[in-house]
Coordinates of C-alpha atoms and ligand atoms in Angstrom, one line a residue:
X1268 CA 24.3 11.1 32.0
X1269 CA 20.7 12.7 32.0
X1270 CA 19.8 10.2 29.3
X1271 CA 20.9 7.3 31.4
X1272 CA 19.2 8.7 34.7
X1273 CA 15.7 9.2 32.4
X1274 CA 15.9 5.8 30.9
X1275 CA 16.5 4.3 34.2
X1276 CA 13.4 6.1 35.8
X1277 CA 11.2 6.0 32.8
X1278 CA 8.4 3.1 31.9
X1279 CA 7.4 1.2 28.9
X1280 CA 4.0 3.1 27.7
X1281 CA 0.4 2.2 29.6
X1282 CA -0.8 -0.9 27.6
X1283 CA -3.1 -4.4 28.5
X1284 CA -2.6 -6.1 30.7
X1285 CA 0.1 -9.2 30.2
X1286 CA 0.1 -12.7 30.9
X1287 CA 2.9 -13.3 33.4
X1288 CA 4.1 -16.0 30.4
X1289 CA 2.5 -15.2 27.6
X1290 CA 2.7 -11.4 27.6
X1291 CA 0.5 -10.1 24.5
X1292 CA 0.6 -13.1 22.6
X1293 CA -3.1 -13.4 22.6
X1294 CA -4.1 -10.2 21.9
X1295 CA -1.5 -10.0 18.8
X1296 CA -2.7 -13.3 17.2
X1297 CA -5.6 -11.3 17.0
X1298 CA -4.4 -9.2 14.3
X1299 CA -7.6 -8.2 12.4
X1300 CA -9.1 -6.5 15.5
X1301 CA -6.0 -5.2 17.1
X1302 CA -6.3 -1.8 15.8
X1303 CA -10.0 -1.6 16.7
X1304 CA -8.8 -2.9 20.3
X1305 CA -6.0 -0.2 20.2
X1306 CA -8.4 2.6 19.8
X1307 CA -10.2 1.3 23.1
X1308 CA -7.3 0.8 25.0
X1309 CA -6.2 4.6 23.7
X1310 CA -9.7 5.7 25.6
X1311 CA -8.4 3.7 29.1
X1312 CA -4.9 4.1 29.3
X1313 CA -5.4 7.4 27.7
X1314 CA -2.4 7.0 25.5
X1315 CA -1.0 8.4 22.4
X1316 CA 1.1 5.5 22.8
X1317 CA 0.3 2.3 23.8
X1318 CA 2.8 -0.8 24.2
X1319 CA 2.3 -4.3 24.3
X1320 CA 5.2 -7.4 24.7
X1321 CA 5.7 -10.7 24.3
X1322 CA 8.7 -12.8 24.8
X1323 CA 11.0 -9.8 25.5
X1324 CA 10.0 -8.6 22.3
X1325 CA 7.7 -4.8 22.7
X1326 CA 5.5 -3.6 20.7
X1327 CA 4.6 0.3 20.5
X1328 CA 2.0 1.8 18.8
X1329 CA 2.3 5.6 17.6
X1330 CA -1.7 6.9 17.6
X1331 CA -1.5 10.1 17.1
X1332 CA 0.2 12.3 13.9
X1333 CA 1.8 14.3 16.5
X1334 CA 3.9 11.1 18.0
X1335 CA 4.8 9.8 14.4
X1336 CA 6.3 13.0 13.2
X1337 CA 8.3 13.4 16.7
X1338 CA 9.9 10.2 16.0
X1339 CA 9.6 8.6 12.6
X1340 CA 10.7 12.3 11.5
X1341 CA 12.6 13.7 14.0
X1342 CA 14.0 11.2 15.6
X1343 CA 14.7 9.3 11.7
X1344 CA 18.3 8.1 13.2
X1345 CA 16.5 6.2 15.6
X1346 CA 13.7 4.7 13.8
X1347 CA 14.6 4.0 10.3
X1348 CA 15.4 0.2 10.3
X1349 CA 12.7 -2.7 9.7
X1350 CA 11.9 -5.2 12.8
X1351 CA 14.2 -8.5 12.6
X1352 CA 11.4 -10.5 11.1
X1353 CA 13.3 -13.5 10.5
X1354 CA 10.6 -15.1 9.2
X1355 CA 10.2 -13.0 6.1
X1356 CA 13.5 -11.5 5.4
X1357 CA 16.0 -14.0 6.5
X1358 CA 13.8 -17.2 5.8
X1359 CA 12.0 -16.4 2.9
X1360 CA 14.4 -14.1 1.8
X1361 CA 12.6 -10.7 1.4
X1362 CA 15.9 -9.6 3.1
X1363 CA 17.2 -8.4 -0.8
X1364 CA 14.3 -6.2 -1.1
X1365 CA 15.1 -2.9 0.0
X1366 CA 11.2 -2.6 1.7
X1367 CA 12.4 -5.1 4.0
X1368 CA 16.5 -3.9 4.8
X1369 CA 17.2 -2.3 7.4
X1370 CA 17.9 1.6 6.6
X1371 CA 21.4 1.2 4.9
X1372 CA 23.8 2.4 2.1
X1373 CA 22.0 -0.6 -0.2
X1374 CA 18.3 0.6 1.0
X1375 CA 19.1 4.2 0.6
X1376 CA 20.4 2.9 -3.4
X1377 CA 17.4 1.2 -4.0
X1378 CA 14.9 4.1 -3.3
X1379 CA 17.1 6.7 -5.2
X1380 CA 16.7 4.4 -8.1
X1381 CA 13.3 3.8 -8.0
X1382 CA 13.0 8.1 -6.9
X1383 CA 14.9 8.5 -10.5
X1384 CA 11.0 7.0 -12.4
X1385 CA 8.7 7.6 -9.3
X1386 CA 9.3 11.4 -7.8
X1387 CA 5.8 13.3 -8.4
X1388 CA 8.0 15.5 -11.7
X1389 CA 8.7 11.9 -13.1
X1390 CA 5.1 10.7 -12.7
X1391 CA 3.7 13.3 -15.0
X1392 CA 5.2 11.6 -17.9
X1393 CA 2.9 8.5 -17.3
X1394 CA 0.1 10.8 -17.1
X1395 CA -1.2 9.3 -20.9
X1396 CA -0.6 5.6 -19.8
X1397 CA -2.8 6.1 -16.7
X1398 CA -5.4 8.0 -18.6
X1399 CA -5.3 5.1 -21.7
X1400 CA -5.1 2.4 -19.0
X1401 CA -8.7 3.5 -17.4
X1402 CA -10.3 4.0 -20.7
X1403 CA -9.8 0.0 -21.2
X1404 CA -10.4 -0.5 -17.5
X1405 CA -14.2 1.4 -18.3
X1406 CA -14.6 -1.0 -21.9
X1407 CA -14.1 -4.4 -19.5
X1408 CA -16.4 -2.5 -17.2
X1409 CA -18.9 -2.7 -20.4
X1410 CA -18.0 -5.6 -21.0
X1411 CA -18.0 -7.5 -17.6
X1412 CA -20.1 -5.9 -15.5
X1413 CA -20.7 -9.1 -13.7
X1414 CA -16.7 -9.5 -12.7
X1415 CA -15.5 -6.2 -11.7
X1416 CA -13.7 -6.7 -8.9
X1417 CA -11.5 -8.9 -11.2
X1418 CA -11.6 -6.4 -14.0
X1419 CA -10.2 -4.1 -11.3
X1420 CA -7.1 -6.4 -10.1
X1421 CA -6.4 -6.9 -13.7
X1422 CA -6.2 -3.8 -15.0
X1423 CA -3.9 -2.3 -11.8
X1424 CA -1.3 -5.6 -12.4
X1425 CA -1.3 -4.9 -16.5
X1426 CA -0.8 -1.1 -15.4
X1427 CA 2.3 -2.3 -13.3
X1428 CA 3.7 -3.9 -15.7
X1429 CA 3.8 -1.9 -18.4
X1430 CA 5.0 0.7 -16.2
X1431 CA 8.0 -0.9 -14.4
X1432 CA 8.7 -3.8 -17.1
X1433 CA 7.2 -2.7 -20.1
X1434 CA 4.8 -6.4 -20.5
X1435 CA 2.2 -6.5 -21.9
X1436 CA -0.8 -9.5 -20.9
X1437 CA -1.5 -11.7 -23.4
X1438 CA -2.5 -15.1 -24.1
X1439 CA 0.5 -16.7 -23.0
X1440 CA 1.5 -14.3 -19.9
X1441 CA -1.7 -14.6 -17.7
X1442 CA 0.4 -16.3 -14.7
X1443 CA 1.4 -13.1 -13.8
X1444 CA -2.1 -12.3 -12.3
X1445 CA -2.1 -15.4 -10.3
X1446 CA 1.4 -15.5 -9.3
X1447 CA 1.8 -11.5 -8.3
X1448 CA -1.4 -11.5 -6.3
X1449 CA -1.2 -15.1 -4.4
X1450 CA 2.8 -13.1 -3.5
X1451 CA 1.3 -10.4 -2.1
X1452 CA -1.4 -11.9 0.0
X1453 CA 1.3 -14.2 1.3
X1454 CA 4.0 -11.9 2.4
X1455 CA 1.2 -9.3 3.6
X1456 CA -0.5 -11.5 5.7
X1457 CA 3.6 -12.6 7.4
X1458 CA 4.8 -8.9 8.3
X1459 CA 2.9 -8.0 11.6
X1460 CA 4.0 -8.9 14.6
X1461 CA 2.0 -12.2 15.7
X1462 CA 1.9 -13.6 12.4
X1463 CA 5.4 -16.0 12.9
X1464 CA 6.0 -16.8 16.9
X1465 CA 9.7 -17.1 15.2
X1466 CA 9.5 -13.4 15.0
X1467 CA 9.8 -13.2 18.9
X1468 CA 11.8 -16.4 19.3
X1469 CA 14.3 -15.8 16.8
X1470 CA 16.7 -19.0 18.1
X1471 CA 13.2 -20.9 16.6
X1472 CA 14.6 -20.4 13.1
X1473 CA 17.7 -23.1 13.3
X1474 CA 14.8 -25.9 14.0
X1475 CA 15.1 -28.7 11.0
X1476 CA 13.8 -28.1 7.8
X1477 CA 10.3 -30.5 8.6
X1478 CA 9.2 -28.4 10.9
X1479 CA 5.9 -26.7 9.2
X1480 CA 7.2 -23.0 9.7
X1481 CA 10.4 -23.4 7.6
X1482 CA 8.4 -25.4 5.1
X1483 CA 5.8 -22.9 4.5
X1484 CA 9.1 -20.4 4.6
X1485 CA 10.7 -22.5 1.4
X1486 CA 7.3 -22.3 -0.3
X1487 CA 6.6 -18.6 -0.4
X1488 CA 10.6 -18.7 -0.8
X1489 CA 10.1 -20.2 -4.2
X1490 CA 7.4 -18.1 -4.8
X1491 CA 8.9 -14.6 -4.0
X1492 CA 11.9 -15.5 -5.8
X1493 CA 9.5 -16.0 -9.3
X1494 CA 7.2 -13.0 -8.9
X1495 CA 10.1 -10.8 -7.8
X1496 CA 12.2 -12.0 -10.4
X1497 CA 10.4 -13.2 -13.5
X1498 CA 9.5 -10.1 -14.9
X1499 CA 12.8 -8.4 -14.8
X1500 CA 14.3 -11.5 -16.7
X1501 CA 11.3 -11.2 -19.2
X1502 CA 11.4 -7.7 -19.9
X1503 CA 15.3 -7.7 -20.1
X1504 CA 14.6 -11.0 -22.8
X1505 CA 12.1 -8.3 -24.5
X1506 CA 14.5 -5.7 -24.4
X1507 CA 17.1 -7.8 -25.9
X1508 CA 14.7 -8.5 -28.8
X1509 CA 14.5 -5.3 -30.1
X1510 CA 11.0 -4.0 -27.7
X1511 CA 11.2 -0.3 -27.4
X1512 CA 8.4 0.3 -25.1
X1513 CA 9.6 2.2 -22.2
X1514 CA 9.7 1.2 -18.6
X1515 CA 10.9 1.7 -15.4
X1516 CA 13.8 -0.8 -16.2
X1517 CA 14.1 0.7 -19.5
X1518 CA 14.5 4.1 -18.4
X1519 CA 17.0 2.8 -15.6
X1520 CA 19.6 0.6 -17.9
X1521 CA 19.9 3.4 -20.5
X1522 CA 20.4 6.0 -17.5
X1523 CA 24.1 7.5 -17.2
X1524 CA 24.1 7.0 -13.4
X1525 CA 24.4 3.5 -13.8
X1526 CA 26.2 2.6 -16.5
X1527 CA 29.7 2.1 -14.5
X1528 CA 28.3 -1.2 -13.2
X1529 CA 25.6 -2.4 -15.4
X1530 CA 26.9 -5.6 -16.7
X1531 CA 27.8 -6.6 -13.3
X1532 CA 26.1 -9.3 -11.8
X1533 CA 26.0 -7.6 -8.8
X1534 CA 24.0 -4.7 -10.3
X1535 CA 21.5 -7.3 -12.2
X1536 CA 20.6 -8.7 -9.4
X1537 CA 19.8 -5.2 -7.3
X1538 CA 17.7 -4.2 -10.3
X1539 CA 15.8 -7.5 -10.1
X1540 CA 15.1 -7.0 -6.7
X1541 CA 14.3 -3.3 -6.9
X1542 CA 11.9 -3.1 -9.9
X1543 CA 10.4 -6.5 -8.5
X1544 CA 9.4 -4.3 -5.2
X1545 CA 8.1 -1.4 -7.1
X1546 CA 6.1 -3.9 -8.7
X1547 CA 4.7 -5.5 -5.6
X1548 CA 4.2 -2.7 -4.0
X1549 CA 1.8 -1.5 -6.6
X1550 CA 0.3 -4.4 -7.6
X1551 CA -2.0 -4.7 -4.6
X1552 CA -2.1 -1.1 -3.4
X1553 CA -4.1 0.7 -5.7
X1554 CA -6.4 -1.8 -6.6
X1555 CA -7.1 -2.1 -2.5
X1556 CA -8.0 1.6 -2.6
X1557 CA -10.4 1.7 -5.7
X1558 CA -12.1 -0.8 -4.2
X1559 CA -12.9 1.1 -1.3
X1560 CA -13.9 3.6 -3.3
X1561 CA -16.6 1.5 -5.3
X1562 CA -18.2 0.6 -1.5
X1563 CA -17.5 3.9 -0.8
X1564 CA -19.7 5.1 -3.5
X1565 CA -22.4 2.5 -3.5
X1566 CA -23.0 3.3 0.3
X1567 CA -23.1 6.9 0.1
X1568 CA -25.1 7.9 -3.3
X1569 CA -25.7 11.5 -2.1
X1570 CA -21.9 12.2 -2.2
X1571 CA -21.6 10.0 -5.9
X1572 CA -24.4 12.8 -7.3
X1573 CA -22.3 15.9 -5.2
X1574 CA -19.4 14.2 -7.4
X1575 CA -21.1 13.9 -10.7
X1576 CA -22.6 17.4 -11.2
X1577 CA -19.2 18.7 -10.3
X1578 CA -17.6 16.6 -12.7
X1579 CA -20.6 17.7 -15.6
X1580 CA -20.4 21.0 -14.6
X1581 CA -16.7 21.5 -15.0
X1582 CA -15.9 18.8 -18.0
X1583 CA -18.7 18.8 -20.0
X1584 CA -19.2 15.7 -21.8
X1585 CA -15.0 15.1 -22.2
X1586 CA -13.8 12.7 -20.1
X1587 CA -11.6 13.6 -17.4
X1588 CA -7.7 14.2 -17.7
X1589 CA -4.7 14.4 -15.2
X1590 CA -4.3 18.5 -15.3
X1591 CA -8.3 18.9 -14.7
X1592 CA -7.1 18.1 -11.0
X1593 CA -7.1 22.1 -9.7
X1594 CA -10.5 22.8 -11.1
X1595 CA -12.1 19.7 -9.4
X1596 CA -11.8 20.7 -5.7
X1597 CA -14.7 18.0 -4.6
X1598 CA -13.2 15.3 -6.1
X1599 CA -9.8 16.0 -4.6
X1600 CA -11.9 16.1 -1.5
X1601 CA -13.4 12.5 -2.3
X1602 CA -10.2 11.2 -3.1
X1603 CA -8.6 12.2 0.4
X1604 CA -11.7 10.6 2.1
X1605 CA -11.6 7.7 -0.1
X1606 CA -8.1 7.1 1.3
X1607 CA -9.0 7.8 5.0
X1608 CA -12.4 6.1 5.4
X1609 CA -10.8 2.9 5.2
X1610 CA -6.6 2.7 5.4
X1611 CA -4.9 0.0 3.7
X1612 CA -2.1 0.0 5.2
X1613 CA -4.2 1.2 8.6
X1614 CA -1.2 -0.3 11.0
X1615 CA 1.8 1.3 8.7
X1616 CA 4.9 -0.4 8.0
X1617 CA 6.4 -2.1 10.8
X1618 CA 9.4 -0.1 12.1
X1619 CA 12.2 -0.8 15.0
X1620 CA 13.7 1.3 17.5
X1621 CA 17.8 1.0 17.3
X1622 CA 18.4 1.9 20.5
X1623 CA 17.0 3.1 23.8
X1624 CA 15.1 5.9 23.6
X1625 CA 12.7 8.1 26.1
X1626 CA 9.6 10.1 25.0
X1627 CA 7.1 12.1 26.7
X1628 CA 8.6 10.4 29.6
X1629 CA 8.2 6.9 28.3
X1630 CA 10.9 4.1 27.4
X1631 CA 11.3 3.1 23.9
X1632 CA 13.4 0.0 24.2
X1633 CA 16.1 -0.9 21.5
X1634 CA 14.5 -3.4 19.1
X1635 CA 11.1 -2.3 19.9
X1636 CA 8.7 -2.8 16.8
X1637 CA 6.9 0.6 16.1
X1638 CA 3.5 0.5 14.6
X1639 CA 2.6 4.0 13.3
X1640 CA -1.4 3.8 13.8
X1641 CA -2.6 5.5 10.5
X1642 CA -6.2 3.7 11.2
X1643 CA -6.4 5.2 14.3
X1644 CA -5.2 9.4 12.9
X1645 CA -7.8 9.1 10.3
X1646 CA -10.4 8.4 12.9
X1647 CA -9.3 10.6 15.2
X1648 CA -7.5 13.8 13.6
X1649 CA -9.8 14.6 10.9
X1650 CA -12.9 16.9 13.0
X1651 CA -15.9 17.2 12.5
X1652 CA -18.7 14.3 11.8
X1653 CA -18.6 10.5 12.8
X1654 CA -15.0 8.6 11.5
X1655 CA -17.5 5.9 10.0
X1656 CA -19.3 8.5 7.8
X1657 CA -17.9 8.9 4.4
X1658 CA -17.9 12.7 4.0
X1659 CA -15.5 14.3 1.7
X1660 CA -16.7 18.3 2.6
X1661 CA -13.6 17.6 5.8
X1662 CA -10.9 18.2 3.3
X1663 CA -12.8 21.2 1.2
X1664 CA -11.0 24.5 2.3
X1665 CA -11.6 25.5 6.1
X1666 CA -12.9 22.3 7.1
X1667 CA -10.1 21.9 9.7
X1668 CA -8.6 18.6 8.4
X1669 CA -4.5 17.9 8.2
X1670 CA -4.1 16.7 4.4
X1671 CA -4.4 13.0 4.8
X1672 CA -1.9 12.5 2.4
X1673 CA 1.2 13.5 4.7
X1674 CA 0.6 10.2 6.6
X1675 CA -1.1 7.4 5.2
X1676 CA 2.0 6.8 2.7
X1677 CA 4.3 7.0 6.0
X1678 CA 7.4 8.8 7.4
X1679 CA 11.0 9.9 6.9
X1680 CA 13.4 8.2 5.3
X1681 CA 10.9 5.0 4.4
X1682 CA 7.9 7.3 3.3
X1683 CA 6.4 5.3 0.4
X1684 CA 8.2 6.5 -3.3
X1685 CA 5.2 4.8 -4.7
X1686 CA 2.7 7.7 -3.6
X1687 CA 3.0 10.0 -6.7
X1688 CA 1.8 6.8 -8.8
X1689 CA -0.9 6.0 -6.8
X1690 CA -2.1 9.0 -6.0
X1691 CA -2.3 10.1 -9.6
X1692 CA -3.7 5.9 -11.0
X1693 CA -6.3 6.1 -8.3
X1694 CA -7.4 9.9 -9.3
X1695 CA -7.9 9.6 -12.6
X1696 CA -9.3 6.0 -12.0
X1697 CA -12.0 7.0 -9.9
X1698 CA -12.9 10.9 -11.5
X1699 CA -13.4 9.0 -14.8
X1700 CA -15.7 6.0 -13.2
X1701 CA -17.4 8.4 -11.9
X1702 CA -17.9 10.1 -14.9
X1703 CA -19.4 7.5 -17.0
X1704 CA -20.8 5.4 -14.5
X1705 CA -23.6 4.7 -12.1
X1706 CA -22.4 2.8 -8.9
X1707 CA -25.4 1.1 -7.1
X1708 CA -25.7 -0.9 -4.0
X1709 CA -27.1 -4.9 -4.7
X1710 CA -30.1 -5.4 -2.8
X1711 CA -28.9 -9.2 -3.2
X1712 CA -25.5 -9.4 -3.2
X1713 CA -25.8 -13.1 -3.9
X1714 CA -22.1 -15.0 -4.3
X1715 CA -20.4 -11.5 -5.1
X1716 CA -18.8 -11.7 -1.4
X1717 CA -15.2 -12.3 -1.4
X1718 CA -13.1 -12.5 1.9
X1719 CA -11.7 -9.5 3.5
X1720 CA -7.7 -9.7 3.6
X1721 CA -5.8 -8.8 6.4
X1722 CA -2.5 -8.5 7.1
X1723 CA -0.2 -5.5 6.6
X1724 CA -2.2 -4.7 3.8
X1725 CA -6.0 -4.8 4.1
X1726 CA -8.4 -5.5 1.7
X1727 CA -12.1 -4.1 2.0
X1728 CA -15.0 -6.3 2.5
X1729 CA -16.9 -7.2 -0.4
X1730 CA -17.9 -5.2 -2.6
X1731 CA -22.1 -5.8 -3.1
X1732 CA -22.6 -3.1 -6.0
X1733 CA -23.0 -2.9 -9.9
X1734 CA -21.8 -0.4 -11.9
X1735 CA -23.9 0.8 -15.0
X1736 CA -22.8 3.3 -17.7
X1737 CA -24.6 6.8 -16.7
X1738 CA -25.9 6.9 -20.1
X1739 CA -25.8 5.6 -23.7
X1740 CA -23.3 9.0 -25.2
X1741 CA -20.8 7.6 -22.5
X1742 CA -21.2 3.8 -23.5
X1743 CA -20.3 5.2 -27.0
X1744 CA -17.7 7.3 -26.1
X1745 CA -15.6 4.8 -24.4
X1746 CA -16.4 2.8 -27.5
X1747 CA -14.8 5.4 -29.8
X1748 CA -12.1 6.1 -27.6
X1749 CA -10.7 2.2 -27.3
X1750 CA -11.3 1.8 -30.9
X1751 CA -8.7 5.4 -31.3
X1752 CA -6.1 3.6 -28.6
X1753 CA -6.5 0.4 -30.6
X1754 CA -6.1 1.9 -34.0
X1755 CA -3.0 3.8 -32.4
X1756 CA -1.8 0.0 -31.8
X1757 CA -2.5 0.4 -27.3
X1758 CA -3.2 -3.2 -26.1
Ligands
HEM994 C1 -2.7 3.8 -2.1 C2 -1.6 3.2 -2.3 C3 -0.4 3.0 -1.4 C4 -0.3 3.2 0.0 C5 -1.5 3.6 0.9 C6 1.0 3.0 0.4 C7 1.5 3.1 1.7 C8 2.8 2.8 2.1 C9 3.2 2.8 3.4 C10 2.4 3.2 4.7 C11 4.6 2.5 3.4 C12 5.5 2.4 4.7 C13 6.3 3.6 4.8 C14 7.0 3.8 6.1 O1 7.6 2.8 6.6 O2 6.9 4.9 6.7 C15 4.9 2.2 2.1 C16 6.2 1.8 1.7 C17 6.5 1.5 0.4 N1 5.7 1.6 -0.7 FE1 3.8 2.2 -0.8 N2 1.8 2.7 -0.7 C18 0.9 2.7 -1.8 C19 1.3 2.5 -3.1 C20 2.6 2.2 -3.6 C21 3.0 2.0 -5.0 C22 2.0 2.2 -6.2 C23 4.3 1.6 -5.0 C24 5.2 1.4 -6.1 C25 5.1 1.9 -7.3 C26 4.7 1.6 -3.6 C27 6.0 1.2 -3.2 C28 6.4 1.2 -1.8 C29 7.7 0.7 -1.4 C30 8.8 0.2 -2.3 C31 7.8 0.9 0.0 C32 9.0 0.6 0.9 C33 9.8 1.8 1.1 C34 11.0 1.6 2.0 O3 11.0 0.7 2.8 O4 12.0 2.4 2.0 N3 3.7 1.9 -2.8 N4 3.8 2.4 1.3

């Protein structure tokens, strides 16, 4: 009874004003500077949470840490299902991927399977992989230190493959590149609300097949389905053939909680889908945040030399290695700020409310999409200094900050089971760049631009810098040590 007399009293939270037709429509096409418009409209409806609508449909964004916790954590019953989206999971048919299901028995399957290769004691083991893996990123960035950026995509995709499908690129494999990232782009830039008007309109999604929505929806339809599914069927063709390298679907099909229903085609077809959104997931993601780091780096050469002389002082002349994290506080510190000074997943992943719900006095309506602001805590919940500065002495002990790591990988039940991976891929990626190279800003940075993504996922700018080995001993010892991996037969 006192819920019902609450909800009837309480209001949506403060937000823009809408057009009496329109709603929010035009400020949600408007993706790319929503969140920055979000952070104004925090200042003048003075709201940790701020709600927008359009066609029926609201939208709520959660802008504090405190508001997230109360209700992506406690309140997990309530806001543990995906938004509707037909667009993306009912028409292209990300539906199967347990990102995109609502929170279910099937979803709840699909993350304790991919928990059994990702949870932080399982990501030790792949502690030599990721430490090989940079050592060849460093020799292409030797050899091509005019095409880094694609050096850097390159090696993060081969990294994920070998991981979760145990492929290796070659000469007759490079589609994977193309496909997996053109995949990403696509479905990241179709997950927000405002990307589809179907999204609000749902009834829009039985219009015939001509119209241009359902035919761009049967494209990336037949292009999910190959870069979801193509590796599973390759590595399972390996597999058969007599490869032993290990893998996430490896390690699953020989595991004993499995084995009851392996052969099924029921169970084939999960795996497909679950290793194909591990893969995904980390195709983009970590190369996203190295690149930050690389701007990062080239903007701020004070903290770069802070960085270095930690990394001489404590390592010598060796090159870095996952268990030298605890004696490198500063470049823990870098890493957190690396991750907050620009988010990549800065609105979250969308969430929706199954039922009616009142906080702080405010109406959550059933089916409300929840955006959990993460652009807007790192600006805001971090203390001292300007947001835009890049300064990683915030997360050095008694500087006040909350570890940025308990919220930029998300909440609950749907926290990301990707976060041991990449917190570990981009550590050791960026302590050993840092080790052997020089990262400089271009005076000119000529036709090295490339476009900034948006979406659900957002790339940085571009990236005007060079990197240049720190000196000749380094040069050589990433020489030595490729030539060692090579010898040991590591492609
Ligand atoms: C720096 C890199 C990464 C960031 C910032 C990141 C961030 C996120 C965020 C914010 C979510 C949404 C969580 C929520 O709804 O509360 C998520 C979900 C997810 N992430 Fe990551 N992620 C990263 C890397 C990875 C990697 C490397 C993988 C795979 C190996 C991965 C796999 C996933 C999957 C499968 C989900 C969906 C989980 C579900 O719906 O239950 N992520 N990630």
């Amino acid at each position: 009874f006192l819920f019902h007399s609450k909800r009837r009293t309480a209001q949506l939270p403060p937000g823009p004003p809408r057009n009496w037709i329109l709603g929010n429509l035009l400020d949600l096409l408007r993706i790319d500077d929503l969140l920055a418009s979000v952070d104004s409209w925090q200042d003048t409806y003075a709201g940790d949470i701020v709600s927008l609508e359009c066609f029926g449909v609201t939208v709520i964004f959660l802008n504090t840490l405190e508001c997230c916790v109360d209700l992506l954590e406690r309140r997990a019953a309530n806001y543990s299902h995906r938004p509707k989206m037909p667009f993306v999971r009912e028409l292209v048919g990300l539906d199967k991927s347990f990102g995109f299901m609502d929170f279910s028995e099937e979803s709840v399957r699909g993350r304790r399977i991919a928990n059994l290769a990702f949870k932080a004691s399982a990501v030790r083991r792949y502690s030599p992989a990721l430490q090989d893996n940079v050592v060849v990123l460093m020799q292409d960035l030797l050899k091509f230190p005019e095409s880094f950026e694609s050096v850097l995509e390159r090696r993060n995709i081969q990294l994920a493959l070998s991981l979760i499908f145990g492929i290796t690129l070659d000469g007759t494999n490079q589609h994977y590149i193309t496909t997996t990232m053109d995949c990403v782009n696509r479905v990241a830039g179709n997950v927000l609300p405002g990307s589809r008007i179907v999204d609000f309109l749902p009834f829009l999604k039985y219009l015939p097949s001509w119209v241009p929505f359902k035919r761009d929806a049967r494209q990336l339809n037949a292009l999910v389905n190959d870069a979801f599914g193509s590796p599973f069927e390759d590595a399972k063709r390996r597999m058969a053939n007599g490869s032993t390298a290990s893998s996430f679907v490896s390690l699953i099909l020989s595991s004993e909680e499995v084995q009851g229903d392996i052969d099924t085609e029921k169970f084939q077809e999960m795996m497909k889908w679950i290793s194909g959104t591990m893969f995904m997931a980390a195709a983009e993601s970590t190369t996203s945040t190295v690149r930050v780091f690389f701007k990062a780096m080239a903007r701020f050469p004070a903290v770069q030399a802070r960085a270095q002389e930690e990394l001489d002082r404590v390592l010598g002349t060796r090159l870095p290695e996952m268990n030298d994290r605890a004696s490198l506080p500063y470049l823990n510190a870098l890493l957190q700020e690396v991750i907050r000074w620009e988010s990549i997943v800065p609105s979250g992943f969308p969430r929706r409310s199954n039922a009616d719900d009142v906080y702080k006095g405010m109406l959550i309506p059933k089916g409300a999409v929840i955006l959990a602001n993460s652009r807007s805590i790192s600006r805001h919940e971090h203390g001292k200094g300007s947001p835009d500065e890049f300064d990683p002495t915030r997360f050095l002990e008694g500087g006040g900050a909350r570890p940025v790591l308990d919220y930029v990988f998300g909440f609950g039940k749907r926290e990301c089971p990707g976060r041991f991976l990449a917190e570990a891929s981009v550590w050791i990626t960026i302590t050993s760049v840092l080790k052997c190279f020089n990262i400089v800003q271009l005076e000119d940075p000529g036709k090295t631009f490339t476009a900034r993504r948006s979406g659900v996922i957002h790339g940085t700018t571009s990236l005007e810098c060079k990197v240049t080995p720190r000196h000749e001993a380094y040069r050589e010892m990433i020489q030595a040590k490729t030539a060692e991996m090579e010898a040991a037969q590591f492609v």
